[in-house]
PDB file of C-alpha atoms in Angstrom:
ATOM      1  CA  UNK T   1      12.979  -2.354  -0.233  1.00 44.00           C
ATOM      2  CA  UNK T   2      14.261   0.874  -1.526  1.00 44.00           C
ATOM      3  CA  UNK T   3      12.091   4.309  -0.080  1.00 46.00           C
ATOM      4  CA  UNK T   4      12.943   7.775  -1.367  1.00 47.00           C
ATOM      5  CA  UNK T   5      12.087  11.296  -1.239  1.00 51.00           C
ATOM      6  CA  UNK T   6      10.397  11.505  -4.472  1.00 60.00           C
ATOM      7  CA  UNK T   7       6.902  13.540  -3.644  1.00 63.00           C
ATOM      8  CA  UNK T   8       3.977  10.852  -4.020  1.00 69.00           C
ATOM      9  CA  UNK T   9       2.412  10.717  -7.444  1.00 77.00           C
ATOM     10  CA  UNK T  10      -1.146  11.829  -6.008  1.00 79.00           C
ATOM     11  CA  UNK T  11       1.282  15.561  -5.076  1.00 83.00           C
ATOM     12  CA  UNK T  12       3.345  15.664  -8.681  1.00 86.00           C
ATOM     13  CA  UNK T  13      -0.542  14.998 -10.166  1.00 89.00           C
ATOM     14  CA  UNK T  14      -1.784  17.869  -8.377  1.00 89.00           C
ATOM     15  CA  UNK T  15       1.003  20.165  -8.837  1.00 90.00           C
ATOM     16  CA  UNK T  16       0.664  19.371 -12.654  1.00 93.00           C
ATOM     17  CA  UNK T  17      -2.986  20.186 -12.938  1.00 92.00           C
ATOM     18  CA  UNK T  18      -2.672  23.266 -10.963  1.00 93.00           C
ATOM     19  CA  UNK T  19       0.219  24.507 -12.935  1.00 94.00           C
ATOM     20  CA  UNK T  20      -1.488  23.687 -16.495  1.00 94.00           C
ATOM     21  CA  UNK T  21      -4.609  25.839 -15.632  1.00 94.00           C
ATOM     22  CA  UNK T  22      -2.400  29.182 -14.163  1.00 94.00           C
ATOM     23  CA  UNK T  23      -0.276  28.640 -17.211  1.00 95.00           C
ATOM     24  CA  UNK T  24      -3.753  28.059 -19.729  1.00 93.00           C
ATOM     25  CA  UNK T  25      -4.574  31.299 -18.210  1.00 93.00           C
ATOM     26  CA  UNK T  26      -1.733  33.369 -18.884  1.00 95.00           C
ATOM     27  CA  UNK T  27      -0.823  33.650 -14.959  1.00 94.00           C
ATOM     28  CA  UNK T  28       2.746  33.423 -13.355  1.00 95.00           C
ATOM     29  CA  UNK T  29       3.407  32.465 -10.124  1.00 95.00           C
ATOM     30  CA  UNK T  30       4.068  36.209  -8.684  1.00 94.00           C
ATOM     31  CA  UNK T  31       0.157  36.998 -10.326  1.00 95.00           C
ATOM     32  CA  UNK T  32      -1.680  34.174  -8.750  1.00 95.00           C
ATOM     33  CA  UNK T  33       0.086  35.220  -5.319  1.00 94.00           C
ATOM     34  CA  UNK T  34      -1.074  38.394  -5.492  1.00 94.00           C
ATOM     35  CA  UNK T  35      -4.947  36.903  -5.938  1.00 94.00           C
ATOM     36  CA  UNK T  36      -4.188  34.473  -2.682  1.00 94.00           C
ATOM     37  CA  UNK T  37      -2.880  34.575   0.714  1.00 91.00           C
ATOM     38  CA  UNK T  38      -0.020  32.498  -0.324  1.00 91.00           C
ATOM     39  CA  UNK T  39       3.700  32.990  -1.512  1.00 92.00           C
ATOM     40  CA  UNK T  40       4.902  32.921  -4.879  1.00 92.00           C
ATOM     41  CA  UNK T  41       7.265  30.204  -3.234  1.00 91.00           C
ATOM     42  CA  UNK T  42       4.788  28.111  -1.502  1.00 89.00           C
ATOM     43  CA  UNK T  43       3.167  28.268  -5.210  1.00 93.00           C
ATOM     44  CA  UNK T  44       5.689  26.944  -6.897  1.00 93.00           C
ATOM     45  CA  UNK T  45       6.690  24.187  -3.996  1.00 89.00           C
ATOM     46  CA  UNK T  46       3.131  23.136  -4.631  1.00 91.00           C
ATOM     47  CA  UNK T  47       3.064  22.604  -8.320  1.00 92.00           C
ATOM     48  CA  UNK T  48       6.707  20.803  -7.984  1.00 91.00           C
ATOM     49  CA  UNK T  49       4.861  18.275  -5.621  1.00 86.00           C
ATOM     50  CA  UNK T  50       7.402  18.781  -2.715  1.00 82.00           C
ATOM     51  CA  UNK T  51       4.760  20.748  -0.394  1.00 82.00           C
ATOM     52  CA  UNK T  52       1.013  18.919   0.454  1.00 82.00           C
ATOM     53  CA  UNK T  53      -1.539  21.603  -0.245  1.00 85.00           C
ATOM     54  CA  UNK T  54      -3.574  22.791   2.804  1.00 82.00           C
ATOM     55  CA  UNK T  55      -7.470  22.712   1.577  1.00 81.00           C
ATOM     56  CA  UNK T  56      -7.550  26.649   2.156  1.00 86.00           C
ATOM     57  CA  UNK T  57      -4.942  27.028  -0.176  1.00 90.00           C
ATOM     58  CA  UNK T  58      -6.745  24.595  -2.996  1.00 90.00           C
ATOM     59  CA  UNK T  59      -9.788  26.452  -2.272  1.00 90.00           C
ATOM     60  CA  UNK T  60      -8.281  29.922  -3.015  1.00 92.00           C
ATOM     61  CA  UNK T  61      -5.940  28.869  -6.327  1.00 94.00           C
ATOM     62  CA  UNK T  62      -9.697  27.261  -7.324  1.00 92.00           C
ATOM     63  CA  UNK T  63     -11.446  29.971  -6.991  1.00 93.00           C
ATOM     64  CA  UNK T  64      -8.392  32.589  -8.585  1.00 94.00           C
ATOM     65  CA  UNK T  65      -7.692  30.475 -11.349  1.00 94.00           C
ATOM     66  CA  UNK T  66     -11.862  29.754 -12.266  1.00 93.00           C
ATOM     67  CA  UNK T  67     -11.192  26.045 -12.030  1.00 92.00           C
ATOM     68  CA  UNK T  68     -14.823  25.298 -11.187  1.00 92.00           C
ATOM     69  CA  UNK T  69     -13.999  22.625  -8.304  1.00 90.00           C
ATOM     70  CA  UNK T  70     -11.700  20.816 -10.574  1.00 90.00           C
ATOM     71  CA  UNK T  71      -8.646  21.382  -7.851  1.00 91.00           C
ATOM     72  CA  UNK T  72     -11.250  20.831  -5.047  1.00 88.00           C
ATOM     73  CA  UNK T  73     -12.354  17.528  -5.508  1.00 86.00           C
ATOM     74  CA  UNK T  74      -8.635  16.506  -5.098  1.00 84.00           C
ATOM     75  CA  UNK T  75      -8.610  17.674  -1.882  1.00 81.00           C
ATOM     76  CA  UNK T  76      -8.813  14.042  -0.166  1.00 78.00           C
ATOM     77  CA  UNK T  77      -5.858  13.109  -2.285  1.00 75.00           C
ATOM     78  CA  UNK T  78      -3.820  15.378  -1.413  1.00 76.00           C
ATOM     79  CA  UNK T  79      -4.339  15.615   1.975  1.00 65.00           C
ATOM     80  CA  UNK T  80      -1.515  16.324   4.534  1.00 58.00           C
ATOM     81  CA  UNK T  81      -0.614  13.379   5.913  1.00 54.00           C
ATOM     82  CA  UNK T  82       1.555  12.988   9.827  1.00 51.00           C
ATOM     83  CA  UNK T  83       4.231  11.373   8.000  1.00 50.00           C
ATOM     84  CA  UNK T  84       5.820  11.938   4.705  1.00 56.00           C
ATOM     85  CA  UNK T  85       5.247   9.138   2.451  1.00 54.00           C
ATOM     86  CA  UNK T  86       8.502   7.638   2.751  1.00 52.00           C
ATOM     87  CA  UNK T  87       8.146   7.193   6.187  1.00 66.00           C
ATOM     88  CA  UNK T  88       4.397   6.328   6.654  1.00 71.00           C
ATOM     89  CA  UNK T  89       5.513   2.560   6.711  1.00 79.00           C
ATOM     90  CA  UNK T  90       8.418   2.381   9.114  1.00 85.00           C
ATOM     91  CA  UNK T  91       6.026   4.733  11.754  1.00 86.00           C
ATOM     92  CA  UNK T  92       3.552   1.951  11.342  1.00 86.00           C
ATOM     93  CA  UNK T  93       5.740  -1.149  11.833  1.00 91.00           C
ATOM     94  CA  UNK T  94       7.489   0.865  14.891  1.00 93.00           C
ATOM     95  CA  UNK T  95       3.990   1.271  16.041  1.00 93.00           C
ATOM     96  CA  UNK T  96       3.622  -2.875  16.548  1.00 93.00           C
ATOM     97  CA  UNK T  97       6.811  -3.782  17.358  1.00 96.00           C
ATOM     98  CA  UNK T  98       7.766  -6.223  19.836  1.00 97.00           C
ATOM     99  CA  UNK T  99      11.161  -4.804  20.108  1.00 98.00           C
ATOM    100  CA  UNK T 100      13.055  -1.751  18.700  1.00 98.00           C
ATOM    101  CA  UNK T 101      16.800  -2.148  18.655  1.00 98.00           C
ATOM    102  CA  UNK T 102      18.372   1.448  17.344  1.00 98.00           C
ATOM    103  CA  UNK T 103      22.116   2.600  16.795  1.00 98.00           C
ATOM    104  CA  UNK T 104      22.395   6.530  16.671  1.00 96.00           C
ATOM    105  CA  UNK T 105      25.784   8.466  15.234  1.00 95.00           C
ATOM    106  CA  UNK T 106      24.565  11.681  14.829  1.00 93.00           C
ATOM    107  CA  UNK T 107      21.798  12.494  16.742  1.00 94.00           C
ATOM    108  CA  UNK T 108      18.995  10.653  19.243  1.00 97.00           C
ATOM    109  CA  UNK T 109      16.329   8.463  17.902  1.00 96.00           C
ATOM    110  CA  UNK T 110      12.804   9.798  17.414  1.00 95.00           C
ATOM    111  CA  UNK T 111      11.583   7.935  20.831  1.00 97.00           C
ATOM    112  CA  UNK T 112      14.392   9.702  22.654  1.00 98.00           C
ATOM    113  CA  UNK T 113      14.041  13.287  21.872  1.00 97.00           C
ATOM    114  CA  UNK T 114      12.405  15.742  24.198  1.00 97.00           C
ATOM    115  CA  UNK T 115      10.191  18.652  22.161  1.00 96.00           C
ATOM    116  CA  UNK T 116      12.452  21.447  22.338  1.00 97.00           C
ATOM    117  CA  UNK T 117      15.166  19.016  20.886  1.00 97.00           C
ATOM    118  CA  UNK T 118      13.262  17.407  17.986  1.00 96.00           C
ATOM    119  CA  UNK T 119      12.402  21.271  17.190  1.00 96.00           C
ATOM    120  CA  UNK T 120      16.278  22.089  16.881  1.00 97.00           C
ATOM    121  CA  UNK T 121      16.871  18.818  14.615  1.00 96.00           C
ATOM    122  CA  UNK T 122      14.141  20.061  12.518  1.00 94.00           C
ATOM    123  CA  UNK T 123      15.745  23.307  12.376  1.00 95.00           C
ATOM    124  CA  UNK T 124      18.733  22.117  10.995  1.00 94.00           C
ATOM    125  CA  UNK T 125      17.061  20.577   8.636  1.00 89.00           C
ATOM    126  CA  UNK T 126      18.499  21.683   4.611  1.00 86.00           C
ATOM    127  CA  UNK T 127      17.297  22.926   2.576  1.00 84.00           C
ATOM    128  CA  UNK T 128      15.129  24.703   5.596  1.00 89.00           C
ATOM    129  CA  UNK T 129      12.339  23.916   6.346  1.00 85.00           C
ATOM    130  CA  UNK T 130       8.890  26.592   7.123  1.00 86.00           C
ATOM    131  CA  UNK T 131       8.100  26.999  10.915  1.00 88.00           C
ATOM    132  CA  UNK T 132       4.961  25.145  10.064  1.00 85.00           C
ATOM    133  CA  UNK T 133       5.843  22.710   8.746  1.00 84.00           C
ATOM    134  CA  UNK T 134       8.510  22.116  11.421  1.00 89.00           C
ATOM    135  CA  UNK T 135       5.797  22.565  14.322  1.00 90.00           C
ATOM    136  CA  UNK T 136       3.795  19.713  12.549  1.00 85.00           C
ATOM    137  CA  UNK T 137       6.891  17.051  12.158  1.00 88.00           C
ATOM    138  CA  UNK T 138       7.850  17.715  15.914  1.00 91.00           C
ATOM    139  CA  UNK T 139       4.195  16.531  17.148  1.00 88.00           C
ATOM    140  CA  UNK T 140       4.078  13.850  14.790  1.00 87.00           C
ATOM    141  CA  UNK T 141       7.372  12.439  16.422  1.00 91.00           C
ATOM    142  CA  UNK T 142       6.519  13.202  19.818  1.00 92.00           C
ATOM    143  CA  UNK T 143       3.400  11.192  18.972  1.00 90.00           C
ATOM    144  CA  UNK T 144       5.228   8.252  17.934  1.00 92.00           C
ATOM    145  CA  UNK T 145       6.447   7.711  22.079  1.00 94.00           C
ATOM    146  CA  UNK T 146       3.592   6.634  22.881  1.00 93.00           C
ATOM    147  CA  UNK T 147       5.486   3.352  22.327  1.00 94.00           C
ATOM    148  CA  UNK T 148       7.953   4.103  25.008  1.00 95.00           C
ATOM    149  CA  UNK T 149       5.090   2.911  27.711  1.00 93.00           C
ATOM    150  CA  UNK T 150       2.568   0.669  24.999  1.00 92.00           C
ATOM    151  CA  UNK T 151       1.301  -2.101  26.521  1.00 92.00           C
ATOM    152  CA  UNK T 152       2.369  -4.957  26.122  1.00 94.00           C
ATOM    153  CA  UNK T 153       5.534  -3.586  26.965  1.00 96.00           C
ATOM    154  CA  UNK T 154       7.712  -2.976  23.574  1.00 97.00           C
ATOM    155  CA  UNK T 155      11.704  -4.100  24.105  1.00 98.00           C
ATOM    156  CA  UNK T 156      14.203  -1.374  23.669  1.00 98.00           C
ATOM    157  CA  UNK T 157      17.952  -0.906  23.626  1.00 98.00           C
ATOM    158  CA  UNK T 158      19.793   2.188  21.874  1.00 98.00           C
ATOM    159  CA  UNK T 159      23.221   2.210  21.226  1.00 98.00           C
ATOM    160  CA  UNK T 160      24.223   5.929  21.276  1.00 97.00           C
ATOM    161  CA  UNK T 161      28.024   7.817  20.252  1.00 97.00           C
ATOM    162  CA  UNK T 162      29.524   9.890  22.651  1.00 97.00           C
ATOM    163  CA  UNK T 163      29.564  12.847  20.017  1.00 97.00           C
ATOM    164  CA  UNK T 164      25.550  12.127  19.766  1.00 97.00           C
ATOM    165  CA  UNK T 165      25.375  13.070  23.439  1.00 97.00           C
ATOM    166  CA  UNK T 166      27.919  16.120  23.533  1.00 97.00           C
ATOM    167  CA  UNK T 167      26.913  17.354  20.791  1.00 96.00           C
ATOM    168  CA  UNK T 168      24.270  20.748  22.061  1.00 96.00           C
ATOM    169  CA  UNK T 169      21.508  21.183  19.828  1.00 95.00           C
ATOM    170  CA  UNK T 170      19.431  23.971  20.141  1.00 96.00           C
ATOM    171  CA  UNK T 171      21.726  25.267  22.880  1.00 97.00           C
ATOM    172  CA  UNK T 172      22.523  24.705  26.500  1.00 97.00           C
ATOM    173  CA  UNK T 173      19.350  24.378  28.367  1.00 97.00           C
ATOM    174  CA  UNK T 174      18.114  22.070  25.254  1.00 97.00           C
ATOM    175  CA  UNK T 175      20.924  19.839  25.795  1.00 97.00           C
ATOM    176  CA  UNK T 176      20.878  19.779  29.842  1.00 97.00           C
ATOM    177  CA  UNK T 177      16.670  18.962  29.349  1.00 98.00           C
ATOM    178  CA  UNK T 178      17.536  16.566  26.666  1.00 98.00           C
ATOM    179  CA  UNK T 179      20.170  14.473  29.136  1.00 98.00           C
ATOM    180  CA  UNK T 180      17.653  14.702  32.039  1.00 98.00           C
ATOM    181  CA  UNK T 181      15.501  13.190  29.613  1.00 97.00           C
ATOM    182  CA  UNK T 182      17.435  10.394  29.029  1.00 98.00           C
ATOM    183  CA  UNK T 183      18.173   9.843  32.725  1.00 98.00           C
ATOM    184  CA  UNK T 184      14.748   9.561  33.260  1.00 97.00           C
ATOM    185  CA  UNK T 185      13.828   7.168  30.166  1.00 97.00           C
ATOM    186  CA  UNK T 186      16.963   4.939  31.174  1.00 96.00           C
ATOM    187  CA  UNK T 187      15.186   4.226  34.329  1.00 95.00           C
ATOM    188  CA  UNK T 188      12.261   2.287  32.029  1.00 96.00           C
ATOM    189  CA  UNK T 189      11.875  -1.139  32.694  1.00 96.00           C
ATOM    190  CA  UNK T 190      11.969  -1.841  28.928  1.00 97.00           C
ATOM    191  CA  UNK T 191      14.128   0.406  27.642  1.00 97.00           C
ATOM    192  CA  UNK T 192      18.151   0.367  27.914  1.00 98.00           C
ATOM    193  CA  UNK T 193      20.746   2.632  26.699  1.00 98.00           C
ATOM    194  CA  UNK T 194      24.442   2.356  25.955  1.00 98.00           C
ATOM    195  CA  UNK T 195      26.942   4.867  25.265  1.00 98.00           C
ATOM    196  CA  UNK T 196      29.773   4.453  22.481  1.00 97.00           C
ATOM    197  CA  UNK T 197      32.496   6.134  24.110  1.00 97.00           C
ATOM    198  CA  UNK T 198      35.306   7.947  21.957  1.00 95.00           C
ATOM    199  CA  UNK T 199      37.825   6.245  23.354  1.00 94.00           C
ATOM    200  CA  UNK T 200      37.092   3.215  22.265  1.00 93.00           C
ATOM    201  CA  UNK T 201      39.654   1.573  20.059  1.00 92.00           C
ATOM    202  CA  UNK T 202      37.651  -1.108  18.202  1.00 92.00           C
ATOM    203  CA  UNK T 203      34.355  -0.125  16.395  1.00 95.00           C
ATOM    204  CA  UNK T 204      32.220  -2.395  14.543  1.00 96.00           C
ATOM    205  CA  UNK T 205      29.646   0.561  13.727  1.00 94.00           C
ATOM    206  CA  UNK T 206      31.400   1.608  10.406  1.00 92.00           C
ATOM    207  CA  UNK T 207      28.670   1.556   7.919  1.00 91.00           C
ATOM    208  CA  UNK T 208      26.504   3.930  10.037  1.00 93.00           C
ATOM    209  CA  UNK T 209      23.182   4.406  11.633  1.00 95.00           C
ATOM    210  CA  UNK T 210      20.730   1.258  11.766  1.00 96.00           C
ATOM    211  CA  UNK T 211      17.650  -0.009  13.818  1.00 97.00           C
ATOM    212  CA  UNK T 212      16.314  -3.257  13.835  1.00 97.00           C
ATOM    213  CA  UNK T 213      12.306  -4.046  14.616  1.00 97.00           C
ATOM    214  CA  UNK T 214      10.648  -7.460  15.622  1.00 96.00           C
ATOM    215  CA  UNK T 215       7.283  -7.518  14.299  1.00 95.00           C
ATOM    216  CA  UNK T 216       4.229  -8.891  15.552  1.00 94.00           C
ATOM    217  CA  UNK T 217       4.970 -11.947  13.616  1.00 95.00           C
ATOM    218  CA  UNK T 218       8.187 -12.412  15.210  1.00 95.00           C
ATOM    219  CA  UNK T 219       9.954 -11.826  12.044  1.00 95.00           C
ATOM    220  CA  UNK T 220      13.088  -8.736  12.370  1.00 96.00           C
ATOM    221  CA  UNK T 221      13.437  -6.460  10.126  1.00 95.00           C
ATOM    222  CA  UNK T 222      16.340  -3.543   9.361  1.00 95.00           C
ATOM    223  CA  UNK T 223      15.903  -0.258   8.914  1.00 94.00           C
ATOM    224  CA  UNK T 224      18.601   2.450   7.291  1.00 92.00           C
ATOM    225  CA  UNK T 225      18.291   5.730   6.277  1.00 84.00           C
ATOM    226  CA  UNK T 226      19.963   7.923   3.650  1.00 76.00           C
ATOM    227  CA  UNK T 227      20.431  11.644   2.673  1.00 72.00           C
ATOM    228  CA  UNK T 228      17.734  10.764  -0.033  1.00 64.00           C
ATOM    229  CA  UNK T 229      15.811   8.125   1.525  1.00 70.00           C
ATOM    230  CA  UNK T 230      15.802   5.059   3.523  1.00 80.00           C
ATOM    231  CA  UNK T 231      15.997   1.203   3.277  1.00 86.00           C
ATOM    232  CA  UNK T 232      13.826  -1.935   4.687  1.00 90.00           C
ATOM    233  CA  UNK T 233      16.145  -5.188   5.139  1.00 91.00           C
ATOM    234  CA  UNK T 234      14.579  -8.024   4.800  1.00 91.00           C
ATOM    235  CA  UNK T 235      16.752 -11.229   3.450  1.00 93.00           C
ATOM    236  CA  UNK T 236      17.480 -13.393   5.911  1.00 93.00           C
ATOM    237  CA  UNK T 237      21.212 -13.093   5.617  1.00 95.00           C
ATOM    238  CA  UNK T 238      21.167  -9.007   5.347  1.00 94.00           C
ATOM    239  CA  UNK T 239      19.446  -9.337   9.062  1.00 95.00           C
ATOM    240  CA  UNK T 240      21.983 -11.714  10.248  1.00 96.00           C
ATOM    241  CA  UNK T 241      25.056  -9.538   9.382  1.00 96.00           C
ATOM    242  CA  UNK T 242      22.817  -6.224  10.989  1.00 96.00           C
ATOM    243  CA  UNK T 243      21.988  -8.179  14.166  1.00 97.00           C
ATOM    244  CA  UNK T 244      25.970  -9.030  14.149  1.00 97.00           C
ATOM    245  CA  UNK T 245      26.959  -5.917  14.315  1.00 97.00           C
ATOM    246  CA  UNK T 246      24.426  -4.424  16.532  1.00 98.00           C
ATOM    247  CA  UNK T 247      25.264  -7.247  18.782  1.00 97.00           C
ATOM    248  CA  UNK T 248      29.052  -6.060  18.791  1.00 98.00           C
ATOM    249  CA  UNK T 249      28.392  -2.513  19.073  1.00 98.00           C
ATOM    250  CA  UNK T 250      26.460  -3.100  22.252  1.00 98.00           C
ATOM    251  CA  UNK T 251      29.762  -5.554  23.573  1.00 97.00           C
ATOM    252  CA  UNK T 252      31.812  -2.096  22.862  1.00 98.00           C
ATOM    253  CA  UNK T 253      29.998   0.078  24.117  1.00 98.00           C
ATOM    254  CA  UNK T 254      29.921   1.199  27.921  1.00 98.00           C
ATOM    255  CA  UNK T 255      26.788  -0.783  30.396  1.00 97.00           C
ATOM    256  CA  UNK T 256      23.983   0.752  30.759  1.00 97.00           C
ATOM    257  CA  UNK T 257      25.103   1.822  34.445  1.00 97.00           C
ATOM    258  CA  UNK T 258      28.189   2.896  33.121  1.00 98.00           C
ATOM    259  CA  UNK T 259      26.508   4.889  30.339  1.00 98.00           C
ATOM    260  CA  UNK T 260      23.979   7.091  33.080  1.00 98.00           C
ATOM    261  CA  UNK T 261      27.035   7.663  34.849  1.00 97.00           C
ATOM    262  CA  UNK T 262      28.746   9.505  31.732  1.00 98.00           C
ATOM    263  CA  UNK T 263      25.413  11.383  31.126  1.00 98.00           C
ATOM    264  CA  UNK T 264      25.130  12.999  34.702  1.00 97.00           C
ATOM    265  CA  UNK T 265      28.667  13.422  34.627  1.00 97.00           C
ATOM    266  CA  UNK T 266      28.009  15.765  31.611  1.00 97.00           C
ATOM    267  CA  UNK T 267      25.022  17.372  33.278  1.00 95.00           C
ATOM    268  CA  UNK T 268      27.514  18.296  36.199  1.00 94.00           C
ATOM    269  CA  UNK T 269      30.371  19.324  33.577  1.00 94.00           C
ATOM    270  CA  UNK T 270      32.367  16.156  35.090  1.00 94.00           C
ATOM    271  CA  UNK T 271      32.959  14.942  31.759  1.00 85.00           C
TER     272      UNK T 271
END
């Protein structure tokens, strides 16, 4: 169940109507930005169908470019949504999981980050990403720990690299918050993290980053994602050989007592 970052068609439909009436008017980009409060950048993202139109804007490139509530009454359609579209449908089945299972090699899960460090992953983000549009995907992740204390209680482990944990985004104080935040989410009754440590010799994590969700139904499913999108697993024997290896990984990997003990041993520069 292949998911990419292909804008949805309701976005590419929009952009393409918007574009055909500036160009049936004889307008570039840089003139219709000069008749709105919005970039000749944000213009083009817009027609392209990689950027959701805010209603103000459709309201203002209706009005400059005479289009008689033609753009307007796509306004529902187009509407920003929390999640891109790619990911509207893993957010929802993480939503009702009965357990979350999550293996992380170059930086925390969603549920694990702390604001100030979901805002530096954002920012690092390429090609870069507007402060607004940054602001919104930060809330809509923090939003998404609400599962952290759902009741009924969801099950959690995360299986975490060393390098994940060293690694300082957004700076010192970012990183000391971040591992006080993990301290204090390790101490959940549901929730269990293990540390990958760079010693380790053996590694059966080799094909990357993967998390595995129980459904309602009692049915697992496994989740990867790409540079250019992300994958559902469903067959029976693709969920075997990801529950093998997740099973491994958390053999290798240091206890979860262990594990806090590395991460205030980094807080204290012990490690």
């Amino acid at each position: 169940m292949p998911h990419n970052n292909e804008p949805p068609v309701s976005l590419k439909i929009f952009g393409k109507q918007s574009r055909f009436l500036r160009e049936q008017r004889g307008m570039t980009r840089r003139e219709l930005a000069a008749l709105i409060p919005y970039s000749e950048s944000q213009i083009a993202m817009v027609e392209r169908g990689e950027r959701p139109p805010k209603p103000g804007y459709v309201d203002a490139v209706d009005s400059a470019l005479g289009a008689g509530g033609v753009l307007r009454v796509l306004i529902p359609d187009v509407a920003e949504k929390r999640h891109p579209a790619w990911a509207e449908e893993y957010v929802k089945l993480q939503a009702e999981a009965l357990a979350l299972h999550s293996y992380s090699t170059h930086f925390l899960h969603g549920l694990l980050q702390t604001e100030e460090y979901a805002d530096a992953v954002f920012g690092s983000v390429r090609p870069s990403m507007e402060d607004d549009e940054i602001e919104r995907s930060v809330q809509s992740r923090l939003a998404t720990q609400v599962l952290l204390t759902r009741k009924p209680a969801c099950r959690m482990t995360f299986v975490l690299e060393e390098p994940v944990l060293r690694r300082k985004m957004g700076g010192q104080a970012v990183w000391e918050g971040q591992l006080r935040n993990l301290l204090k989410l390790s101490g959940l009754h549901n929730l269990q993290l293990q540390v990958m440590p760079l010693d380790r010799e053996t590694h059966a994590g080799m094909d990357g980053p993967m998390t595995l969700l129980e459904t309602p139904e009692h049915h697992t499913i496994g989740y990867v994602e790409g540079h250019r999108g992300s994958y559902f697993l469903t067959e029976a024997d693709d969920v075997s050989v990801m529950s093998h290896v997740y099973g491994t990984l958390r053999s290798q990997a240091l206890d979860a007592e262990a594990s806090r003990a590395l991460i205030q041993r980094l807080l204290t520069g012990e490690a």
